[in-house]
Tab-separated table of C-alpha atoms (C1' of nucleotides) in Angstrom:
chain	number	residue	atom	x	y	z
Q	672	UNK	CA	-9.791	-17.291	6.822
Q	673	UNK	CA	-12.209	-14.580	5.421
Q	674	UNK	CA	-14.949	-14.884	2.867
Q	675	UNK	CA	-17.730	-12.933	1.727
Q	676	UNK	CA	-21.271	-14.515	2.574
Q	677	UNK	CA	-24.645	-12.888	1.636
Q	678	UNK	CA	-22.406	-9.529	1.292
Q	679	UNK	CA	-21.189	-9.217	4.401
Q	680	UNK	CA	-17.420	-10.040	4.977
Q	681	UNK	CA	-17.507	-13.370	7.559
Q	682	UNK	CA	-14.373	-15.187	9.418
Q	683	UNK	CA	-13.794	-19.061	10.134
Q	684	UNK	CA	-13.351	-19.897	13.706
Q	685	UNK	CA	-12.595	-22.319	15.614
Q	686	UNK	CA	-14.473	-23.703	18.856
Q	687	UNK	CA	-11.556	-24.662	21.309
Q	688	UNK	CA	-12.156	-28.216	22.798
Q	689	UNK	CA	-9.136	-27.845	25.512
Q	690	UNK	CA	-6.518	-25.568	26.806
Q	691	UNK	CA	-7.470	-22.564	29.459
Q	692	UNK	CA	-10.097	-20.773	26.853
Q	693	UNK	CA	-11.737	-24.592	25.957
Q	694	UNK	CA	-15.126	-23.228	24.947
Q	695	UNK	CA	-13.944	-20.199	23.396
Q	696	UNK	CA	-13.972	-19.438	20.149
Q	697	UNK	CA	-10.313	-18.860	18.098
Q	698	UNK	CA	-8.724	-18.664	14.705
Q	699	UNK	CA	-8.022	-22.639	13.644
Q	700	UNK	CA	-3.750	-22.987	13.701
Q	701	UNK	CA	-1.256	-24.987	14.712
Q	702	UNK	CA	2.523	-25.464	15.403
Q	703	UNK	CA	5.011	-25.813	12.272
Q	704	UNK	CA	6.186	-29.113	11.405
Q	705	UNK	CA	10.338	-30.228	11.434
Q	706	UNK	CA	11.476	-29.073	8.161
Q	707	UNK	CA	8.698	-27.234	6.801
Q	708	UNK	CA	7.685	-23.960	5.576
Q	709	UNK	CA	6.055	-21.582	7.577
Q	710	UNK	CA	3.864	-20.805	4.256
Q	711	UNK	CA	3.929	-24.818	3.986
Q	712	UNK	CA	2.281	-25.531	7.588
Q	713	UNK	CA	-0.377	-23.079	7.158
Q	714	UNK	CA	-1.594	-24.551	4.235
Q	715	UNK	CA	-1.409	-27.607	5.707
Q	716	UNK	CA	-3.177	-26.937	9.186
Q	717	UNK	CA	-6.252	-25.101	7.244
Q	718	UNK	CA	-6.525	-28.684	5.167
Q	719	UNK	CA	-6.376	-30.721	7.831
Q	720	UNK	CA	-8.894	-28.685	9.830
Q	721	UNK	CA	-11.327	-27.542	7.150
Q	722	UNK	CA	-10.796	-29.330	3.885
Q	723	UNK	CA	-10.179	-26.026	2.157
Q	724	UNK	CA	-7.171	-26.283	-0.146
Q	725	UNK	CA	-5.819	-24.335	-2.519
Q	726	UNK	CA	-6.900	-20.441	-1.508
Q	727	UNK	CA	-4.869	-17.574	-1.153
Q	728	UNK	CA	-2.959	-17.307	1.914
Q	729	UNK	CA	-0.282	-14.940	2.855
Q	730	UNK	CA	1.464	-14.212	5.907
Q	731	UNK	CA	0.024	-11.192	7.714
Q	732	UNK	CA	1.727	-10.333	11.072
Q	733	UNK	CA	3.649	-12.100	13.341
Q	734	UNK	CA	2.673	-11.626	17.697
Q	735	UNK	CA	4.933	-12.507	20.501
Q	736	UNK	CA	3.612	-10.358	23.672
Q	737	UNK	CA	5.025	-12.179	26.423
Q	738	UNK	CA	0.875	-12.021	27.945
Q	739	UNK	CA	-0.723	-13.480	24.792
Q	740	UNK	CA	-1.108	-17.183	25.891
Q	741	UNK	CA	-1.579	-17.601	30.117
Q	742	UNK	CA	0.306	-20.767	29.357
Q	743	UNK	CA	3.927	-19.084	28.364
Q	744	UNK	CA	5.402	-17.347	25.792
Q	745	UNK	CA	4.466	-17.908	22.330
Q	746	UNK	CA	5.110	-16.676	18.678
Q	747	UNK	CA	2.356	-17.036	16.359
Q	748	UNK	CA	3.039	-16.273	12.825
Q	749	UNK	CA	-1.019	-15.313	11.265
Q	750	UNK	CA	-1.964	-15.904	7.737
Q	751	UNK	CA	-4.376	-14.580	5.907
Q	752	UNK	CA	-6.698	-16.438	4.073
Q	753	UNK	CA	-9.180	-16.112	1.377
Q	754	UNK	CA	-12.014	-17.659	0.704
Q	755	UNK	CA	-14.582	-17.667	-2.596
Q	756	UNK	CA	-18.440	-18.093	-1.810
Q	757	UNK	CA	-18.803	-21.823	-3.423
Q	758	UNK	CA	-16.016	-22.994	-0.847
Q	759	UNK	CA	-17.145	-20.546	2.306
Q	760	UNK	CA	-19.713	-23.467	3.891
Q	761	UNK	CA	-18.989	-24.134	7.837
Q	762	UNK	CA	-16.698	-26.841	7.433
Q	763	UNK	CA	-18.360	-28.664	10.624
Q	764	UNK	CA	-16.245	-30.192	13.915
Q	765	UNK	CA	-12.910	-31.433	13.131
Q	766	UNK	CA	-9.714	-32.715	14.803
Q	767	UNK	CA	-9.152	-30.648	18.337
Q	768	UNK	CA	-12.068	-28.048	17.613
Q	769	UNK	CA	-15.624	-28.771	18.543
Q	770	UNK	CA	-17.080	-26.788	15.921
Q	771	UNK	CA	-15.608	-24.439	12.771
Q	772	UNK	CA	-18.065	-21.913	12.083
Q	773	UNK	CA	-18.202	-18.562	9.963
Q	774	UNK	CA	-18.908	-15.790	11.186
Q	775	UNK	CA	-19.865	-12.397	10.215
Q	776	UNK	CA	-16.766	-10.093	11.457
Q	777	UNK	CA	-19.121	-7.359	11.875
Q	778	UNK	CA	-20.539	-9.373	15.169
Q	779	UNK	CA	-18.314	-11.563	16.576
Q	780	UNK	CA	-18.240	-12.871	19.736
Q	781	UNK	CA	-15.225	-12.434	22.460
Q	782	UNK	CA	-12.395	-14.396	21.171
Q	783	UNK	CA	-9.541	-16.287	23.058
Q	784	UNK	CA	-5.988	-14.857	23.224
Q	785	UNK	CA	-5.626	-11.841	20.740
Q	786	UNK	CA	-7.502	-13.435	18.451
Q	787	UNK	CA	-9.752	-10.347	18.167
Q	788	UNK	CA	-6.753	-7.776	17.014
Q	789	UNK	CA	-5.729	-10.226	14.528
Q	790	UNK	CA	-9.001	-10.520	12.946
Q	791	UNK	CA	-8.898	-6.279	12.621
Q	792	UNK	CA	-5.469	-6.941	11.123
Q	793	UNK	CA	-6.483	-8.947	8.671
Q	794	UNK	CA	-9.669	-6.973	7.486
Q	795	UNK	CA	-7.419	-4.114	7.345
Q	796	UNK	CA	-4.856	-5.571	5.409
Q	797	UNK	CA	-7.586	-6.847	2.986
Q	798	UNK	CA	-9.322	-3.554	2.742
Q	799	UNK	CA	-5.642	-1.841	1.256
Q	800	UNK	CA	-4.846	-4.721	-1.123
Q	801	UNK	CA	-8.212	-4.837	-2.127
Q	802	UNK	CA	-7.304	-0.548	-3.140
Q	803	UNK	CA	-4.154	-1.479	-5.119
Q	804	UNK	CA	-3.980	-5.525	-5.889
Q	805	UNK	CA	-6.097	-7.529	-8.150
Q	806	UNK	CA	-6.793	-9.506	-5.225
Q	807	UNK	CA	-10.634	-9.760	-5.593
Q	808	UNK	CA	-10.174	-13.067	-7.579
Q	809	UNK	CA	-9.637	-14.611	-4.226
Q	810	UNK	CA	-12.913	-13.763	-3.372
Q	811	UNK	CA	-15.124	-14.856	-6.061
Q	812	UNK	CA	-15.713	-17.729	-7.707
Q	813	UNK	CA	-14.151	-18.887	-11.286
Q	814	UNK	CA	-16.905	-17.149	-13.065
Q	815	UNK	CA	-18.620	-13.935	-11.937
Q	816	UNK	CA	-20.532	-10.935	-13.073
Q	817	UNK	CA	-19.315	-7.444	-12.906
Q	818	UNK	CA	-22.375	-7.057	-10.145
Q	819	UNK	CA	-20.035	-9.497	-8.185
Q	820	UNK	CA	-17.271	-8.332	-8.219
Q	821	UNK	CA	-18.371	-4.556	-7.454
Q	822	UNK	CA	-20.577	-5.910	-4.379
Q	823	UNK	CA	-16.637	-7.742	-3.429
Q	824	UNK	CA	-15.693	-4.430	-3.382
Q	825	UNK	CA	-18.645	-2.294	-1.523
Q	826	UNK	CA	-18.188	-4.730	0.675
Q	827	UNK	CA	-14.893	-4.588	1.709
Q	828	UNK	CA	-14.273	-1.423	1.643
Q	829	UNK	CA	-17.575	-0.336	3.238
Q	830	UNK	CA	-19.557	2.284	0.635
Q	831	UNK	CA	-21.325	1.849	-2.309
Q	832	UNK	CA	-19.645	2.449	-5.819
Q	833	UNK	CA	-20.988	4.253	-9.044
Q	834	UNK	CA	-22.083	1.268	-11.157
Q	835	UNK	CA	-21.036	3.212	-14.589
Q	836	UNK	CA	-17.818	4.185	-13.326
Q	837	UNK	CA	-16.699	1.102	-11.298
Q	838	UNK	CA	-17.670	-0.877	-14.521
Q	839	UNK	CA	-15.595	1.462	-16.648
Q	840	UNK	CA	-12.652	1.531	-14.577
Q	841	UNK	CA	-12.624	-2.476	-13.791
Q	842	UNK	CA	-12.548	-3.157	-17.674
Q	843	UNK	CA	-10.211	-0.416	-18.111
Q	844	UNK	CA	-7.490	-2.716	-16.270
Q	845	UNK	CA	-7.391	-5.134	-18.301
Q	846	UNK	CA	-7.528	-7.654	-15.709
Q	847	UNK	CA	-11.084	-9.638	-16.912
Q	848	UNK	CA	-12.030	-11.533	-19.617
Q	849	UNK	CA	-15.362	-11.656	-20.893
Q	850	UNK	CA	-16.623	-14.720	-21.390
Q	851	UNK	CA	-19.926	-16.098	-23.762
Q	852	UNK	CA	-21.866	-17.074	-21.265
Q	853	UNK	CA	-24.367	-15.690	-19.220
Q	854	UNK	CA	-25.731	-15.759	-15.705
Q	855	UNK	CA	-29.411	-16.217	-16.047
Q	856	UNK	CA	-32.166	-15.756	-12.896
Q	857	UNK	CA	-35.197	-13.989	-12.406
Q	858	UNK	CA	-33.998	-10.665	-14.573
Q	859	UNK	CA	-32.217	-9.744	-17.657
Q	860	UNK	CA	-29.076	-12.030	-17.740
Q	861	UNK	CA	-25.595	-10.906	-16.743
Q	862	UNK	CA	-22.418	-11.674	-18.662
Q	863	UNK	CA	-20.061	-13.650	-17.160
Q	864	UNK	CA	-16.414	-12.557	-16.471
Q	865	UNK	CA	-13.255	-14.650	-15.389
Q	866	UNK	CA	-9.945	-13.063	-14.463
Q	867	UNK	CA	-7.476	-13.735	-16.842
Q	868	UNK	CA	-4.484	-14.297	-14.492
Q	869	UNK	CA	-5.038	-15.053	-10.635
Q	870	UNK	CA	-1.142	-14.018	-9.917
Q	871	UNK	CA	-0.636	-10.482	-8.163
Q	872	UNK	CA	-1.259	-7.677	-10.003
Q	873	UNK	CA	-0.520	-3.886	-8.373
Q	874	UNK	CA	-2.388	-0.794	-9.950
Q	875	UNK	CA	-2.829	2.758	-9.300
Q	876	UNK	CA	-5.910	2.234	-7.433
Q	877	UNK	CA	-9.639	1.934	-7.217
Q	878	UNK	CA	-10.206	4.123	-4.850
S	408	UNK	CA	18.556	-0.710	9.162
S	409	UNK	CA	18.460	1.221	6.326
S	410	UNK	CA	19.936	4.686	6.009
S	411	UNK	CA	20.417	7.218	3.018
S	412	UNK	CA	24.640	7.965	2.960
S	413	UNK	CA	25.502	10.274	-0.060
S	414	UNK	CA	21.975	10.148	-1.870
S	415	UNK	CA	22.310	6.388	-1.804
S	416	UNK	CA	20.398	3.719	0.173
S	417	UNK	CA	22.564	1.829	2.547
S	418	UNK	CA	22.366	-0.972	4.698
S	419	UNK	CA	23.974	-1.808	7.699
S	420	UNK	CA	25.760	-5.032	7.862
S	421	UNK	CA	27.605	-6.893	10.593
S	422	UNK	CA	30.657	-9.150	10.273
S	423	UNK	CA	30.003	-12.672	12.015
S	424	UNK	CA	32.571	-14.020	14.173
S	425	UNK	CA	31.237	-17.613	14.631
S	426	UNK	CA	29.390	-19.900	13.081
S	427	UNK	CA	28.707	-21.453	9.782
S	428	UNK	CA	29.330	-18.284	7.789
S	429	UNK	CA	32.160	-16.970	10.054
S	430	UNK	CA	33.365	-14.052	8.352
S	431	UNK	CA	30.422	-13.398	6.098
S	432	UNK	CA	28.336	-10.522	6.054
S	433	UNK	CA	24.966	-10.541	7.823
S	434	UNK	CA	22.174	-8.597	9.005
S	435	UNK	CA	22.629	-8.013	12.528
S	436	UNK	CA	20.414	-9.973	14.986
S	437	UNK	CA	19.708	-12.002	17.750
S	438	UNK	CA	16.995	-13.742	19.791
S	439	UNK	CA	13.951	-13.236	21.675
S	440	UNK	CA	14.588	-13.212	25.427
S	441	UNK	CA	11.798	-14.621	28.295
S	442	UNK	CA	8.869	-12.218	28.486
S	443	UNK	CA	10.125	-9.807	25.907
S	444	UNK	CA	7.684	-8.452	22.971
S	445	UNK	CA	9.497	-8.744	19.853
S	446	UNK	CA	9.303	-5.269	19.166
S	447	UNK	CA	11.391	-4.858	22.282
S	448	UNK	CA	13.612	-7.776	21.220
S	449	UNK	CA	14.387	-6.063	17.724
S	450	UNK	CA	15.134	-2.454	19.686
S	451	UNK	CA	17.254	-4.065	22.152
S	452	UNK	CA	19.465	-5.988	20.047
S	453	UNK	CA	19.608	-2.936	17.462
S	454	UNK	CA	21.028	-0.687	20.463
S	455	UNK	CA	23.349	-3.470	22.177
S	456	UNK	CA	24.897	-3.794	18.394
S	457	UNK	CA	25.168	-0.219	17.558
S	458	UNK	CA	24.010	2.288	20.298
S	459	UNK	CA	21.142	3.345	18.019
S	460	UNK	CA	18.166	3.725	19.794
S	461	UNK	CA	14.815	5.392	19.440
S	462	UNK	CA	14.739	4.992	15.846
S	463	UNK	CA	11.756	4.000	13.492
S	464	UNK	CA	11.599	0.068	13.415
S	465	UNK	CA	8.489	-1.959	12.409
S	466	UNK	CA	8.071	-5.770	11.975
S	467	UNK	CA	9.081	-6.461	7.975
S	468	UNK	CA	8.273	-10.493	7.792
S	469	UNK	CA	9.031	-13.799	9.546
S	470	UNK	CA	11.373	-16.064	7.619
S	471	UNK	CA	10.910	-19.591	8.687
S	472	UNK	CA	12.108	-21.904	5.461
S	473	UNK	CA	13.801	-25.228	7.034
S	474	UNK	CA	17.190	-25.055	5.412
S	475	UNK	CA	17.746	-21.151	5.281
S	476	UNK	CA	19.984	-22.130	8.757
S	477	UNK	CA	22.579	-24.813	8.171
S	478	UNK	CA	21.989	-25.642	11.951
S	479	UNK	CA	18.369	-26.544	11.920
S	480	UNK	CA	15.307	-24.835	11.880
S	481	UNK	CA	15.258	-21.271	12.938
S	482	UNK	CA	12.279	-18.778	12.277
S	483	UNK	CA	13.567	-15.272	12.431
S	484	UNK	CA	11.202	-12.075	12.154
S	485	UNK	CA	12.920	-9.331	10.439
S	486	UNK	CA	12.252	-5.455	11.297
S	487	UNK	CA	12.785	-2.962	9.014
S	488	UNK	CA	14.631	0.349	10.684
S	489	UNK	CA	15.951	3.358	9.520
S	490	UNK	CA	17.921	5.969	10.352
S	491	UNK	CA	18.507	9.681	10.134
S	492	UNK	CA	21.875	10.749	8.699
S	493	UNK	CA	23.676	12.142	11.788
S	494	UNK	CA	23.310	8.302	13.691
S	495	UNK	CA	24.319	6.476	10.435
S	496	UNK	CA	28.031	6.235	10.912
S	497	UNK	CA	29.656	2.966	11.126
S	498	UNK	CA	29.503	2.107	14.916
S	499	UNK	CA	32.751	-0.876	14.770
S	500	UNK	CA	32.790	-3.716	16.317
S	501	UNK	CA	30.817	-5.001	19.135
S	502	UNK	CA	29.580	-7.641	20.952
S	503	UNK	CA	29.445	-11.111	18.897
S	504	UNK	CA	30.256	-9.064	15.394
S	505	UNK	CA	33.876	-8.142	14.086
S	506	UNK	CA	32.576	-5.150	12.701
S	507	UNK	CA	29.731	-3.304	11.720
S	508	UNK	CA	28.886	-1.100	8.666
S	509	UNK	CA	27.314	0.694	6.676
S	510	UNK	CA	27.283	-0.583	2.328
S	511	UNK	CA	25.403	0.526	-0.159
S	512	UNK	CA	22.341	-1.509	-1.231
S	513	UNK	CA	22.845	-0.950	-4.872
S	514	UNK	CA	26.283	-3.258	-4.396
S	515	UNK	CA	26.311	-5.780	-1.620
S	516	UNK	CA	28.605	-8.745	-1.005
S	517	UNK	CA	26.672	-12.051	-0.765
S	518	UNK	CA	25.022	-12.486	2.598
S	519	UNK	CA	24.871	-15.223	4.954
S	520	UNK	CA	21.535	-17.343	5.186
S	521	UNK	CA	18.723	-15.193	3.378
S	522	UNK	CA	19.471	-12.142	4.023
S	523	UNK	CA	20.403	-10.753	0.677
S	524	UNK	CA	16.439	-11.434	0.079
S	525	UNK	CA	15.787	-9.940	3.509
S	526	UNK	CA	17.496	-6.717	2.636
S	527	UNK	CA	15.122	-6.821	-0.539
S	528	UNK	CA	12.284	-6.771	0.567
S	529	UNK	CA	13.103	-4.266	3.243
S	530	UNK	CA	13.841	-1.728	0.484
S	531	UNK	CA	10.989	-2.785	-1.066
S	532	UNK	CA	9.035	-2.053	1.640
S	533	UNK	CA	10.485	0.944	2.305
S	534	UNK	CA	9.891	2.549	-1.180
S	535	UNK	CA	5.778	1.410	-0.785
S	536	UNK	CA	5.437	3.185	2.169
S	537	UNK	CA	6.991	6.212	1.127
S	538	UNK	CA	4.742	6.629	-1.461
S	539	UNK	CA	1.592	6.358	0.949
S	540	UNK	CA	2.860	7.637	4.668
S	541	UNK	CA	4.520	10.311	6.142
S	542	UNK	CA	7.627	7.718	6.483
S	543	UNK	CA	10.539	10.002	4.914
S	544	UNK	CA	10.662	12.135	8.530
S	545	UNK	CA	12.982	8.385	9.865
S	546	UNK	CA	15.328	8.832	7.198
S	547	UNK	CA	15.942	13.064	8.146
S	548	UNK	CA	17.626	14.681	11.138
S	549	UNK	CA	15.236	17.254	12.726
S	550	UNK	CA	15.324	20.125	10.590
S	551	UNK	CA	16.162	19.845	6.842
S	552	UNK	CA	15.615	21.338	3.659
S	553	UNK	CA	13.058	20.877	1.062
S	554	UNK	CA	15.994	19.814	-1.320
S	555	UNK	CA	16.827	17.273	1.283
S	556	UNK	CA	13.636	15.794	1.705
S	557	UNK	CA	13.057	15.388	-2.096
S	558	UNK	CA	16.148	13.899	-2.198
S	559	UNK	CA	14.873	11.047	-0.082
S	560	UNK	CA	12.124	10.560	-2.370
S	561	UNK	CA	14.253	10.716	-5.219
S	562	UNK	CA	16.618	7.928	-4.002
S	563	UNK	CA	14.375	5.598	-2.751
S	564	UNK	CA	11.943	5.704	-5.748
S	565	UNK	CA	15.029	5.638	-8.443
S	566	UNK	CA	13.974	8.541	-10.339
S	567	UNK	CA	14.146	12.292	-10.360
S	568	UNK	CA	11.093	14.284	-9.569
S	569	UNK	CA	10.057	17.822	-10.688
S	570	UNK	CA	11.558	20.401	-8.336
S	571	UNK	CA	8.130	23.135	-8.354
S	572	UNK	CA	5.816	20.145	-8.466
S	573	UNK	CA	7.451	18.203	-5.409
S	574	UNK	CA	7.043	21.678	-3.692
S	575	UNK	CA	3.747	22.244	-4.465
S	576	UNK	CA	2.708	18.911	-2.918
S	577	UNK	CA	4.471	18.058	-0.276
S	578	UNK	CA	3.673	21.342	1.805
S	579	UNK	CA	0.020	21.191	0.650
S	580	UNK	CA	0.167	18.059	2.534
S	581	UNK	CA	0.290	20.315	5.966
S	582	UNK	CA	2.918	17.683	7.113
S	583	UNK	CA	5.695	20.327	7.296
S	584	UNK	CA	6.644	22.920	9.991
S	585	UNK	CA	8.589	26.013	8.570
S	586	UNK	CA	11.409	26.854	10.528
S	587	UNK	CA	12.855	30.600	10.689
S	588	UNK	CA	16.131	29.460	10.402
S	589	UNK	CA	18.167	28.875	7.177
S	590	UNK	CA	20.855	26.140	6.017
S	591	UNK	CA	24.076	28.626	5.231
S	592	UNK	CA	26.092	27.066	2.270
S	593	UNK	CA	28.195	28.284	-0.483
S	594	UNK	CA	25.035	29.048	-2.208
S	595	UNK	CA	21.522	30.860	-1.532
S	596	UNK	CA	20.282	29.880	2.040
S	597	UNK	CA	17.234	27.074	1.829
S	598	UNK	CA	14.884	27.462	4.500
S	599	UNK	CA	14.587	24.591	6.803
S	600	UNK	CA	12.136	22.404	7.893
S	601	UNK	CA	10.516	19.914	10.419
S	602	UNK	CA	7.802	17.491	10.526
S	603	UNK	CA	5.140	18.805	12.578
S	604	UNK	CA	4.141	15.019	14.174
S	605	UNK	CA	6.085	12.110	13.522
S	606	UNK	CA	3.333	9.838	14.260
S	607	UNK	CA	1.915	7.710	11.238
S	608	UNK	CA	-0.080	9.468	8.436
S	609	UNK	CA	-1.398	8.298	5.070
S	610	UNK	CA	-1.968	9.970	2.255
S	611	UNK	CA	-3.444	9.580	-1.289
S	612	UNK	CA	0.089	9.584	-2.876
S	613	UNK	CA	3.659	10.935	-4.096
S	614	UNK	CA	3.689	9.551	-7.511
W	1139	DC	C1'	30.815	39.205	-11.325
W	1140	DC	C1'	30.283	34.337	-11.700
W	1141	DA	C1'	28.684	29.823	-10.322
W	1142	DA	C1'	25.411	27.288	-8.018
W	1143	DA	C1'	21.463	26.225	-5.624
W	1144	DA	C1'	16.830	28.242	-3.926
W	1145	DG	C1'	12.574	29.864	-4.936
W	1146	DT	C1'	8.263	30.628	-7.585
W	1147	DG	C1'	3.063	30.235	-11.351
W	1148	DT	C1'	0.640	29.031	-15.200
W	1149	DT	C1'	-1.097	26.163	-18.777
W	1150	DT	C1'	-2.532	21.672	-20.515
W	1151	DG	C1'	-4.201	17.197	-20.443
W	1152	DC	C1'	-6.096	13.586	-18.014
W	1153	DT	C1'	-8.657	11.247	-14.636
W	1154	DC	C1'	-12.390	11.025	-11.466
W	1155	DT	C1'	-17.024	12.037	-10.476
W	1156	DA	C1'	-21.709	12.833	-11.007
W	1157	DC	C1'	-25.652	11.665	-13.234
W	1158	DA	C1'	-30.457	9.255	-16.220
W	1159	DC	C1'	-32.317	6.421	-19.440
W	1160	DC	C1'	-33.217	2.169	-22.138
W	1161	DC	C1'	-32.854	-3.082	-22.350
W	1162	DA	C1'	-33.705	-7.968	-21.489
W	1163	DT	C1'	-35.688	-11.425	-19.013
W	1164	DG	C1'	-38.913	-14.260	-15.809
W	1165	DG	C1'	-42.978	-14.502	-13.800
L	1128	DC	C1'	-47.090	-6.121	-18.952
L	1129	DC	C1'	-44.626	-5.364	-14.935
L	1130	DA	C1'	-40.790	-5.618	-11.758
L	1131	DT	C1'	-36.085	-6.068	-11.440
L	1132	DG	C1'	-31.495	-5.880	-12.242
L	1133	DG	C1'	-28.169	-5.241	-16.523
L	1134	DG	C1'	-26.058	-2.187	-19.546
L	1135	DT	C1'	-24.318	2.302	-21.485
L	1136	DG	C1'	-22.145	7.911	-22.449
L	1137	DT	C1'	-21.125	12.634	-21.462
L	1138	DA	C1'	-20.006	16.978	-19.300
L	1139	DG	C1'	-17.575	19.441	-15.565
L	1140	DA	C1'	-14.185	19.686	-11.930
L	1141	DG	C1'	-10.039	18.754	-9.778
L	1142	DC	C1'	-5.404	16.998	-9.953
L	1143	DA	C1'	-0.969	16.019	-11.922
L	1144	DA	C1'	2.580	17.066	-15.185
L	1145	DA	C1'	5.339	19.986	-17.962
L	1146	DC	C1'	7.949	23.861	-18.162
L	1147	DA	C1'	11.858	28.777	-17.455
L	1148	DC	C1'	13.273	32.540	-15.231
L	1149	DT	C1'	14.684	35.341	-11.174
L	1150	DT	C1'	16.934	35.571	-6.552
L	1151	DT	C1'	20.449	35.013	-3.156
L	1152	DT	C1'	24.626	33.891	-1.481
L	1153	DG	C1'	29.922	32.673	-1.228
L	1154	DG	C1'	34.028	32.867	-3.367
DNA sequence: CCAAAAGTGTTTGCTCTACACCCATGG
DNA sequence: CCATGGGTGTAGAGCAAACACTTTTGG
């Protein structure tokens, strides 16, 4: 599960209670239920451990080294998950963990198994959709400015962006639709922006 | 395992001997053994069926709906391969398959379990990466022509591409080795080529 | 000498990039 | 009125696309 938090991109995990890393910390999973979906059981272990529901979540690799887990051999089929900001609060202890934390991917701490690789899978894999995908919605919140959804994308991908040109090209997609309202604060207020259609979209970049 | 026969994308199918779909077309397969990665798994089975080896293969996606198997629950992960011309001749029958070989994607029978969707998103797959990656060198013998290596592009992206332009961009890439031989025919000789490194590269496009 | 494929450059349009100033609001 | 972030247009460069003729060989 990734989310974006104070612009930096941040990773749920998991504070094992047993098994031979118990104090570790680990991606939250669990094994797949008789007769259900392998798309099915990760939505439904990230419920039951977290509350989340409803977020994107896609299969991202599948690992069977022999060595992964001291205890035998098993197959774990990873998902990736995304998270907007209004859902990304530390969910708190649940079930078999003793804690389920976020954090920041930039600094994380040793994890159990291969935990770690996975975690540089997934940022990977989000840094190329985020290229060619509309999947930034996934990200933000309903409602966003265009400062949000540019700082999605310095963050991901790791560099600042050209504010007149990022704004020009995001429009130009036609993805967004400009709504009447308008974020106010402590400055001049921003318009306010919703995606018009959260299914996947595939462009010729934004590079 | 995908191959290009006659400028057309093939696959290669197996004939199943037992089972629920006994007689049926299928991708050919099998399982993971004790203390086997399943990148070895998917290699060894691919050379026990055929005597291919040493070809590109890469994890595609792990299928794991409850009723795709008549006989319970079975997750399978599917790997994408492909082959160079010269190894893509039907290999027979062997092992626990009737027959194996090679039919074209563009008109397959129906396939046992999933795997008409499997073979789907394999050539899906395959036409992504060729637009991004240095992938085309699986699908070529050694040495080859320019005309034969924009025939691979042409075939797996569906369309015809611009003989000086495709030229132009693919050597500017610096992927390419010029060879000092030439392919004798009934016509002018073409020079050949290799790839200099086979290894993965990415690149900002063949549109 | 004919048929067929190999080989080669230039022009045009478009897209990406770089870049600076005014605006609206809260405090 | 000041500080801060929001909002906008244009000019130049680089890249991609369109396009036709000559060369080399085998038969």
């Amino acid at each position: 599960m990734l989310a974006l938090r104070e612009s930096a991109l941040h990773v749920l995990l998991a504070t094992l209670a047993a098994g031979p890393f118990t104090g570790w910390r680990a991606l939250p999973g669990g094994r797949v239920q008789a007769g259900e979906t392998l798309d099915d059981a990760a939505a439904r272990e990230l419920t039951a451990h977290s509350g989340l529901a409803n977020l994107h979540l896609e299969q991202l690799y599948t690992f069977g080294s022999p060595e992964r887990d001291p205890r035998g051999h098993v197959v774990s089929v990873a998902y990736l998950g995304l998270t907007p900001p209004r859902a990304a609060t530390d969910p708190g202890p649940a079930g078999k963990y003793t804690a389920l934390e976020w954090h920041p991917v930039a600094a994380l701490p040793r994890l159990a198994y291969d935990h770690g690789a996975v975690v540089g899978i997934a940022a990977a894999r989000l840094q190329a959709k985020l290229r060619y995908t509309n999947l930034a919605h996934a990200l933000l919140d309903d409602t966003f400015t265009l400062a949000d959804l540019q700082s999605v994308y310095e963050t991901v991908l790791g560099r600042t962006l050209d504010r007149r040109n990022f704004r020009k090209k995001i429009l130009a997609l036609g993805w967004l639709r400009p709504l009447d309202r308008k974020r106010r604060g402590p400055h001049r207020p921003a318009s306010l922006y919703a995606f018009r259609d959260r299914s996947p979209r595939e462009v010729d970049v934004l590079r």
